[in-house]
Tab-separated table of C-alpha atoms and ligand atoms in Angstrom:
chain	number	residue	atom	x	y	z
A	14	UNK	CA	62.240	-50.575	37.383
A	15	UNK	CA	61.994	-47.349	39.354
A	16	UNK	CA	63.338	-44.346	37.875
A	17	UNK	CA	65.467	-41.706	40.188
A	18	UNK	CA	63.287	-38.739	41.632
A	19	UNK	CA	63.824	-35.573	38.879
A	20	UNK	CA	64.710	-33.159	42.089
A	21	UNK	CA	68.688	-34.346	42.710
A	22	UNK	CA	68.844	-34.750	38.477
A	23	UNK	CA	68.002	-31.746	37.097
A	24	UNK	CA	69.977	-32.968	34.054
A	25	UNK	CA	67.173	-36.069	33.338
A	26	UNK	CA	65.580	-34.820	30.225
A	27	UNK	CA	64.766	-38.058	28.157
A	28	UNK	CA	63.486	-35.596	25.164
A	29	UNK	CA	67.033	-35.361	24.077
A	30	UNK	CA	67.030	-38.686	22.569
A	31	UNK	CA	63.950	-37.133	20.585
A	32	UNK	CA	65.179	-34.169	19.419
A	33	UNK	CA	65.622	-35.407	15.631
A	34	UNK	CA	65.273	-38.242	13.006
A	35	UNK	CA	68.856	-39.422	13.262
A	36	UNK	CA	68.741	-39.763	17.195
A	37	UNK	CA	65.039	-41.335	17.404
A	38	UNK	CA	66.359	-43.816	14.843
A	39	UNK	CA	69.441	-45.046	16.231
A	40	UNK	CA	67.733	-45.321	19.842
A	41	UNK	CA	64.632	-47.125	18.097
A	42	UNK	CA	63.890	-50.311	20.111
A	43	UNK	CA	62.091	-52.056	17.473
A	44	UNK	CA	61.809	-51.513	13.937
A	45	UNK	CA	58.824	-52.502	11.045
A	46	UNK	CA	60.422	-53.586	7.681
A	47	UNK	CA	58.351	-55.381	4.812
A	48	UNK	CA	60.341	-58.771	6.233
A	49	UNK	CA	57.560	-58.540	9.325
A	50	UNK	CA	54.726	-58.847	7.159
A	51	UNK	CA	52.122	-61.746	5.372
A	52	UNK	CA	50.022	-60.436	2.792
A	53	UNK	CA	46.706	-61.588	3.723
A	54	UNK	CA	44.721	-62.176	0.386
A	55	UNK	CA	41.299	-63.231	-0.830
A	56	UNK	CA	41.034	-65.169	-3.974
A	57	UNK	CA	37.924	-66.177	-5.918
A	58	UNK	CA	36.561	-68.229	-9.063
A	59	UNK	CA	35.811	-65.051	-11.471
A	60	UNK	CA	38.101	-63.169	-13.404
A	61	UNK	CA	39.358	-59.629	-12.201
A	62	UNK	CA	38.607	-58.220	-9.096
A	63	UNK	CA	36.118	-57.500	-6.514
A	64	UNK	CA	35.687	-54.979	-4.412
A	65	UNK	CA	35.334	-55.571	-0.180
A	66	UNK	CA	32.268	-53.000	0.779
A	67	UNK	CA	33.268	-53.505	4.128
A	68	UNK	CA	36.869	-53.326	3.433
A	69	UNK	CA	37.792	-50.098	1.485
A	70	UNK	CA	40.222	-50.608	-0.720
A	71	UNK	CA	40.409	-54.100	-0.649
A	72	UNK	CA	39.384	-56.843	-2.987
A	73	UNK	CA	38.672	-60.865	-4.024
A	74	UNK	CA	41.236	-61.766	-6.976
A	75	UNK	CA	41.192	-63.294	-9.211
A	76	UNK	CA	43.600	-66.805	-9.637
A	77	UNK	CA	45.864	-65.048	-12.129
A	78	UNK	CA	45.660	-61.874	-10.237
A	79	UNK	CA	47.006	-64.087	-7.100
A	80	UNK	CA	50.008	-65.179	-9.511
A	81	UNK	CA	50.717	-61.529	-10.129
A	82	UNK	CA	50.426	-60.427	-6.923
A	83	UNK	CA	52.588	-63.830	-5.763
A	84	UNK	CA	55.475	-61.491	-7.968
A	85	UNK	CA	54.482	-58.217	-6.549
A	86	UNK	CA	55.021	-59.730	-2.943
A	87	UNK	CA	58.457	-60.712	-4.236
A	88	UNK	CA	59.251	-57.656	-5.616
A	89	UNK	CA	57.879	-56.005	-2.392
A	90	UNK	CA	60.215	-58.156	0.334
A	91	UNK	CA	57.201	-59.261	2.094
A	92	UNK	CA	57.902	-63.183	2.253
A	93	UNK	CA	54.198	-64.695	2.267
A	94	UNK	CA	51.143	-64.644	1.528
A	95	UNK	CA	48.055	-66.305	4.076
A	96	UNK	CA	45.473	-67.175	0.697
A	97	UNK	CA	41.605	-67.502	2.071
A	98	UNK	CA	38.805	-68.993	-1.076
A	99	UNK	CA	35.883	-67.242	-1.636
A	100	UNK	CA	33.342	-70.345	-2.667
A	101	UNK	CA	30.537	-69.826	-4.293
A	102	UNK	CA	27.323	-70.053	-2.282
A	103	UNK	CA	25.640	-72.837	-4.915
A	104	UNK	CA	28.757	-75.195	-4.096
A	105	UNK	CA	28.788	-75.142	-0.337
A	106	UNK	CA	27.320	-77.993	1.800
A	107	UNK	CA	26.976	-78.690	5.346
A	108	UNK	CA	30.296	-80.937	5.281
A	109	UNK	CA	32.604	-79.034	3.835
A	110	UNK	CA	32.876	-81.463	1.138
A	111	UNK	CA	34.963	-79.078	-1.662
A	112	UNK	CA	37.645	-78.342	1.153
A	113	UNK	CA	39.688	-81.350	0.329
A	114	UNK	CA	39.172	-80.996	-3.681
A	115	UNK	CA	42.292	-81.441	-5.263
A	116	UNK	CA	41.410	-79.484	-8.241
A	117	UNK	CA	39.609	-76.855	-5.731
A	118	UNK	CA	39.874	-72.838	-6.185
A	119	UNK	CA	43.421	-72.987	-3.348
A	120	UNK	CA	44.691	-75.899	-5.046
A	121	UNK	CA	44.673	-73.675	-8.566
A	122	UNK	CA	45.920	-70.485	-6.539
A	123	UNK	CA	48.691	-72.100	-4.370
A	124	UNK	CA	49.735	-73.626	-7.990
A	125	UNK	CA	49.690	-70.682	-9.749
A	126	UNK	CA	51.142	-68.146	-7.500
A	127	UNK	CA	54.521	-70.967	-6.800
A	128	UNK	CA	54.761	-71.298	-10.186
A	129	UNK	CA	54.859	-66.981	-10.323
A	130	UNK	CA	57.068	-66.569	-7.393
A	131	UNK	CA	58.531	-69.645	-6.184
A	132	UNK	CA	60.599	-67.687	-3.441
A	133	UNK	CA	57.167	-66.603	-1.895
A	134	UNK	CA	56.067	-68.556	0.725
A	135	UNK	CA	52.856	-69.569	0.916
A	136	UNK	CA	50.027	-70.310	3.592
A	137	UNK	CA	46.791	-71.708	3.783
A	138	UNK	CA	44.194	-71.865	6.293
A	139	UNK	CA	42.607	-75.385	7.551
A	140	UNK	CA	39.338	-74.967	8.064
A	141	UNK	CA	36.221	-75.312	6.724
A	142	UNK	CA	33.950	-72.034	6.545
A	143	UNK	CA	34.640	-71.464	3.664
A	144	UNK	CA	33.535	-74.487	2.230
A	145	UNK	CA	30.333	-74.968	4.689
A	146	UNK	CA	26.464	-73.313	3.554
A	147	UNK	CA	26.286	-72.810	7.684
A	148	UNK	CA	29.273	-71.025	7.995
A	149	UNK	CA	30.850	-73.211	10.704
A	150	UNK	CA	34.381	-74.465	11.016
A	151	UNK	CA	33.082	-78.071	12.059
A	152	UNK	CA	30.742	-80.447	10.997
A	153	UNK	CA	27.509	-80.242	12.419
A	154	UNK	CA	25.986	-83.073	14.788
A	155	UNK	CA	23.444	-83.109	16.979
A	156	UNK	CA	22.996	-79.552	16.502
A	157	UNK	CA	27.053	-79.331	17.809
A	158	UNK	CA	30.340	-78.439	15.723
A	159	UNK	CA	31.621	-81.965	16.386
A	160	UNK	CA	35.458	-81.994	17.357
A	161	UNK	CA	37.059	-84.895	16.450
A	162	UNK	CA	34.788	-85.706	13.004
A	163	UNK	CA	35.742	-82.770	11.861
A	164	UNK	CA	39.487	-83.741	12.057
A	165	UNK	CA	39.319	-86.145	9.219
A	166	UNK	CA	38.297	-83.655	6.542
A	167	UNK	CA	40.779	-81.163	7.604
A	168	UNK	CA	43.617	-83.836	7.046
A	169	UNK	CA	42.469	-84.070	3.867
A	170	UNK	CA	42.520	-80.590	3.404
A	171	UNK	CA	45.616	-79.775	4.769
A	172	UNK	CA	47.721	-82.761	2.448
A	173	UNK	CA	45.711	-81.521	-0.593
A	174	UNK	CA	47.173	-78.018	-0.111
A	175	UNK	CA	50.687	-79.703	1.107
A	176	UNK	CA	50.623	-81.502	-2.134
A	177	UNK	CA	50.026	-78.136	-4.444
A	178	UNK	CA	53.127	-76.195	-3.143
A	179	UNK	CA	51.399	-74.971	0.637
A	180	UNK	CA	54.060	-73.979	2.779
A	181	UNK	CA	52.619	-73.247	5.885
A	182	UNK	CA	49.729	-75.158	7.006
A	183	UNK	CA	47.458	-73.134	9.630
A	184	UNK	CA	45.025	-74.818	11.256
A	185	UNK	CA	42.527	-71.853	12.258
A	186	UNK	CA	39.627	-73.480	13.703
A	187	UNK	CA	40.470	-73.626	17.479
A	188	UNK	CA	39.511	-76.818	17.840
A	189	UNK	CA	41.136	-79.730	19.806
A	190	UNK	CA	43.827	-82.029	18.396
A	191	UNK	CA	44.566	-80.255	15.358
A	192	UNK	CA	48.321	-79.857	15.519
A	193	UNK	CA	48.915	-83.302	16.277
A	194	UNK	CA	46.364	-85.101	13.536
A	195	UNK	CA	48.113	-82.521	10.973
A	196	UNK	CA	51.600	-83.358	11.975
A	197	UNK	CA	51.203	-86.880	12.158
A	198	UNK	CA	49.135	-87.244	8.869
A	199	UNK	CA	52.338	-84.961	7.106
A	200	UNK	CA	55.332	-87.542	8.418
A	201	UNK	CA	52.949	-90.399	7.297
A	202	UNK	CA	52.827	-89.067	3.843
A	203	UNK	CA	56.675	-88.261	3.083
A	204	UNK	CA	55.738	-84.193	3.487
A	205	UNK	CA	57.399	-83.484	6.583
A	206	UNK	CA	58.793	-80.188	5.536
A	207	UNK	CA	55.384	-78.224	5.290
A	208	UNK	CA	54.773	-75.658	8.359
A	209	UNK	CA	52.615	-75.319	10.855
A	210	UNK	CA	51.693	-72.413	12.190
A	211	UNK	CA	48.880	-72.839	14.366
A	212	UNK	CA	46.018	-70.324	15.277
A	213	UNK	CA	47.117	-71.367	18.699
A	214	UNK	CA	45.404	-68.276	20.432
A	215	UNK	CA	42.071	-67.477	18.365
A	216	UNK	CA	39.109	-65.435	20.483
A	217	UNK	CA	35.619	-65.320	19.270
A	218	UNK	CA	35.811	-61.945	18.389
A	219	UNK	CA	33.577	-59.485	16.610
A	220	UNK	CA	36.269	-58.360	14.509
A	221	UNK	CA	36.240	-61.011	12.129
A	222	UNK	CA	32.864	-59.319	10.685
A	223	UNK	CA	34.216	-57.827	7.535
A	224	UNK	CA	36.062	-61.206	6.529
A	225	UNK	CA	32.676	-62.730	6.733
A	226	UNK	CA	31.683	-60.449	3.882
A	227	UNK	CA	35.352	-60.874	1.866
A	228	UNK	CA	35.053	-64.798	2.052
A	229	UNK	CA	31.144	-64.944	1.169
A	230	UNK	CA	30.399	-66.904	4.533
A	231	UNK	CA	26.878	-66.018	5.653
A	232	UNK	CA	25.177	-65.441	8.965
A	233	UNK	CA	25.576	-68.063	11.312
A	234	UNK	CA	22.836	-69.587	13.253
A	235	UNK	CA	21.109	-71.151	10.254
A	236	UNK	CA	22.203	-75.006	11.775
A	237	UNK	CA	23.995	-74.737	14.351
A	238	UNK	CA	24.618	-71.863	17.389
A	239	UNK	CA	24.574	-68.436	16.472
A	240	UNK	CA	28.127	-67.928	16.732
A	241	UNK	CA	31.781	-69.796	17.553
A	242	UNK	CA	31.845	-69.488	21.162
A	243	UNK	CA	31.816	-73.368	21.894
A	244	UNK	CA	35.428	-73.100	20.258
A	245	UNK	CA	37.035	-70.191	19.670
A	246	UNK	CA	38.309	-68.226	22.861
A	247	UNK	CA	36.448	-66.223	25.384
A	248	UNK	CA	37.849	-62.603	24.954
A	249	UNK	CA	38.318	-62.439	28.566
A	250	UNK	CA	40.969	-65.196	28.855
A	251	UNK	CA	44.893	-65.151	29.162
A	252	UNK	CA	46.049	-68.118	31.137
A	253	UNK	CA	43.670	-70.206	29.072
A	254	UNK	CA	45.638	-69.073	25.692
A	255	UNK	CA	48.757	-70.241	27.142
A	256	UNK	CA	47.563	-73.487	27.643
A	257	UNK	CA	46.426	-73.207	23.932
A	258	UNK	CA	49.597	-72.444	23.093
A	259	UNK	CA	51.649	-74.919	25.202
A	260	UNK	CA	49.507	-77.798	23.971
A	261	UNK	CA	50.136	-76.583	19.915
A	262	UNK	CA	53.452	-76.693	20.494
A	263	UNK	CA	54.081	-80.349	22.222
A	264	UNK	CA	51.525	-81.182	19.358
A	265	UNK	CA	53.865	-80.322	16.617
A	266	UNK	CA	53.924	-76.499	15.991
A	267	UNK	CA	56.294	-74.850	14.642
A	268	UNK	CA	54.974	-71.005	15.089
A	269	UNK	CA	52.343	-69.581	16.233
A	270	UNK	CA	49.750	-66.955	16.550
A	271	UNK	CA	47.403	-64.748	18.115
A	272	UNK	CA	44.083	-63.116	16.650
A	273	UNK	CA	42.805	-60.960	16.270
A	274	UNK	CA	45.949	-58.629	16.747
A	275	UNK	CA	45.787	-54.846	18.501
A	276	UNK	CA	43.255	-55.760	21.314
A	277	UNK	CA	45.010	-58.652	22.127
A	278	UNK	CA	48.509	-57.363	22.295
A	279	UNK	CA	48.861	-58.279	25.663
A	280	UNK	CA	48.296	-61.808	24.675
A	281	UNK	CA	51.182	-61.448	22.053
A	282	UNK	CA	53.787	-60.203	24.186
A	283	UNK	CA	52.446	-63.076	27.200
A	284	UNK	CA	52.591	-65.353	24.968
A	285	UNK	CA	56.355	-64.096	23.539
A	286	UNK	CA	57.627	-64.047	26.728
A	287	UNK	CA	56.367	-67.431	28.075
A	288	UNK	CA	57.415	-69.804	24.737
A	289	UNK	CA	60.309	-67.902	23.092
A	290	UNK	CA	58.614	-69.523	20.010
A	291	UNK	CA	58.334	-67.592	16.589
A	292	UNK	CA	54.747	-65.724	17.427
A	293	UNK	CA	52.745	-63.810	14.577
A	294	UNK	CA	49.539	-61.698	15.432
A	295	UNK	CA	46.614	-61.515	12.634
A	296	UNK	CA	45.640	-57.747	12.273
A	297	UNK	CA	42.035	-59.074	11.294
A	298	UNK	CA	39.900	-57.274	8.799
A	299	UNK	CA	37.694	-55.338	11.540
A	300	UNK	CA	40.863	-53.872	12.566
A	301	UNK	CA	41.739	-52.985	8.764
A	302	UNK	CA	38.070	-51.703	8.301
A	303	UNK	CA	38.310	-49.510	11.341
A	304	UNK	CA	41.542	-48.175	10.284
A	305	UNK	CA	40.013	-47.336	7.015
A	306	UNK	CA	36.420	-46.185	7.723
A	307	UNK	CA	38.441	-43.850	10.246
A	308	UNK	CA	40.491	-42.280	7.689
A	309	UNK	CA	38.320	-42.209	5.165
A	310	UNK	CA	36.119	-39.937	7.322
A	311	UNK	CA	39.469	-37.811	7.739
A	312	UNK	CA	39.356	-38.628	11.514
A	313	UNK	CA	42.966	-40.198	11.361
A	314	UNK	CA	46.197	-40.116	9.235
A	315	UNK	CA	45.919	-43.354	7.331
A	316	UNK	CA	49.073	-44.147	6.462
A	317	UNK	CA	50.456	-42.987	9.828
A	318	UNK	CA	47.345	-45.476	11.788
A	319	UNK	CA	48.948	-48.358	9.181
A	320	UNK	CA	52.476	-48.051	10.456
A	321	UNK	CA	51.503	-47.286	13.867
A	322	UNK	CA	49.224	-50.487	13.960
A	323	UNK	CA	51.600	-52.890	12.344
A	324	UNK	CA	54.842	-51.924	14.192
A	325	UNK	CA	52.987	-52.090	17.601
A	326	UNK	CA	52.943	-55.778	17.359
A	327	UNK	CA	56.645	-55.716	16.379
A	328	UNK	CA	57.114	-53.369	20.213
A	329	UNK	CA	54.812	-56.510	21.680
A	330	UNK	CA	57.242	-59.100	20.354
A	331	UNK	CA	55.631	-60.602	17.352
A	332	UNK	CA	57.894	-62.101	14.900
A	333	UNK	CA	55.506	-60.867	12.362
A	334	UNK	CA	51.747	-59.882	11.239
A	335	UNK	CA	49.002	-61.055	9.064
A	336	UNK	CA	47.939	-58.080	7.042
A	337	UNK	CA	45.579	-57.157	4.710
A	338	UNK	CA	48.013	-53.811	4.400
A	339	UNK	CA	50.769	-55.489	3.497
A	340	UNK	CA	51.288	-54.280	0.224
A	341	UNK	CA	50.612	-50.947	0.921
A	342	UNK	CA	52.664	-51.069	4.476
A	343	UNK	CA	55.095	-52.614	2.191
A	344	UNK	CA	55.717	-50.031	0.038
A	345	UNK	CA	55.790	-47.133	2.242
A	346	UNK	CA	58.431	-48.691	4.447
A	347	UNK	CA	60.211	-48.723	0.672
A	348	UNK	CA	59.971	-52.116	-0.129
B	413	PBG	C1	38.241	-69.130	9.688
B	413	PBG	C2	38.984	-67.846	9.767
B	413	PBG	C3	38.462	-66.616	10.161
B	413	PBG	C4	39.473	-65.687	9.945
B	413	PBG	C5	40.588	-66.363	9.448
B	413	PBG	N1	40.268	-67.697	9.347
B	413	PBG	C6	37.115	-66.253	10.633
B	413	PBG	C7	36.526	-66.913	11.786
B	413	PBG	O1	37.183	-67.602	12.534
B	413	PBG	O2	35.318	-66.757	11.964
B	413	PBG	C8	39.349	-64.222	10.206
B	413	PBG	C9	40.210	-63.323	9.396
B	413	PBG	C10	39.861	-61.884	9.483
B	413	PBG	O3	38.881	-61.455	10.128
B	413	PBG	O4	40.598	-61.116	8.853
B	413	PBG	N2	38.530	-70.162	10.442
């Protein structure tokens, strides 16, 4: 698009369309309501809450707390809620093992927060770190996260959280064949309604730090590599994430999603463009603890970074965005 030179059109003045609320409003090109968001939300075994160090103002709940908060959401308009188990340390083994316990800790949250607010959907991540003393998504062989053992245990996972009320399924561990093990495993077993929405573009970023801390998952490195490069994405990589994406969704799909969100906007709107598919972006909690440390230091306008944050993925294209603010975005778009 080339715009005329402003010589021959003196009259060009695109600040008219600023010059007031009304006018910005009804030429707004994309809008941010609590519809856009999924309450991102950490539960864990105690009772009450715990605070986040790394994430201000954020905290573990408790299961009941989930159910309440299930109610709030409601109340709020935001229509989900991505739940992520904090495990405790002493219960964690180099398989994963309590991932696929029926009775586990998102087995009695999923429960409890559909019984709360059965008009809230719900979603729940496959993978194992939270369930593994290494902190890897994979089972550990050889010294490598091994690919397709891993598989088996996630199926497991994934019907045991079908089976307590999941909604949306979301296999987050960038790993090959995911989409297509999930989906077939689901028809097999009569629960062909549950979503998938599949980390489809996931980058090993350093922004998943904070969550780290939230979910109680320790250093890696102590079996296994030092970090999740051998699967998740190199940051440096476009074309690559829409393979990623184009093989999720001939796998079985039904949305999908980039992550972390604001430094990979360009992926979002790529990946918008190229699959017309429904397309969410996870503002990860290093972008919520930036956005907080930032204002809490008085060096930005917090609740003007939240909005500004969030509805930037809504310009890029995304059908909607992981949050840990959405609550709080929630309410100040008057939810
Ligand atoms: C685990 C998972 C991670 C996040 C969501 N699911 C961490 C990771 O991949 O290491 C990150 C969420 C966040 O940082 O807010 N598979």
């Amino acid at each position: 698009m080339s715009l005329p030179p402003l010589a021959p059109y003196p009259a060009l003045r695109l600040r008219r369309l600023r010059q007031a609320d009304w006018i910005r409003r009804l030429v707004r090109e994309s809008v941010l309501t609590p519809a856009d968001l999924i309450w991102s939300m950490v539960v864990h075994e105690g009772e009450g809450e715990v605070p986040v160090a790394s994430m201000p103002g954020f905290s573990r709940l408790s299961v009941k707390q989930c159910a309440a908060a299930a109610v709030e959401a409601r109340k709020l308009g935001v229509p989900a809620i991505a739940i992520f188990p904090h495990i405790d340390g002493a219960k964690k083994d180099a398989a994963g093992s309590l991932a696929a316990d029926p009775n586990g800790l998102i087995s009695q949250a999923v429960k409890a927060m559909k019984d709360a607010a059965p008009e809230v959907g719900i979603m729940c991540d496959v993978a194992l770190d939270p369930f593994t003393d290494h902190g890897h998504d994979g089972i550990i062989e050889n010294g490598q996260i091994a690919n397709d053992a891993t598989i088996e245990r996630l199926v497991e996972q994934a019907l045991v959280q079908a089976r307590a009320g999941c909604d949306i399924l979301a296999p987050s561990d960038m790993m090959d064949g995911r989409c297509a093990a999930l989906r077939t495993a689901l028809e097999a077993e009569g629960l062909q309604d549950a979503m998938i929405m599949s980390y489809a573009a996931k980058y090993a970023s350093a922004f998943y730090g904070p969550y780290r801390d939230a979910i109680g998952s320790g250093k890696l490195g102590t079996a296994g590599p030092a970090d999740k490069k051998t699967y998740q994405m190199d940051p440096a990589n476009t074309e690559e994430a829409l393979r990623e994406v184009a093989l999720d969704i001939a796998e079985g799909a039904d949305m999908v999603m980039v992550k972390p969100g604001m430094p990979y906007l360009d992926i979002v709107s790529r990946v918008v463009e190229a699959f017309d598919m429904p397309t969410f972006a996870f503002q990860v909690s290093g972008e919520y603890a930036m956005i907080m440390a930032a204002a809490q230091n008085g060096w930005i306008d917090e609740e003007r970074a939240i909005l500004e944050s969030l509805g930037a993925f809504k310009r890029a294209g995304a059908a909607g965005i992981i949050t840990y603010f959405a609550p709080r975005a929630a309410r100040m778009l008057g939810g």
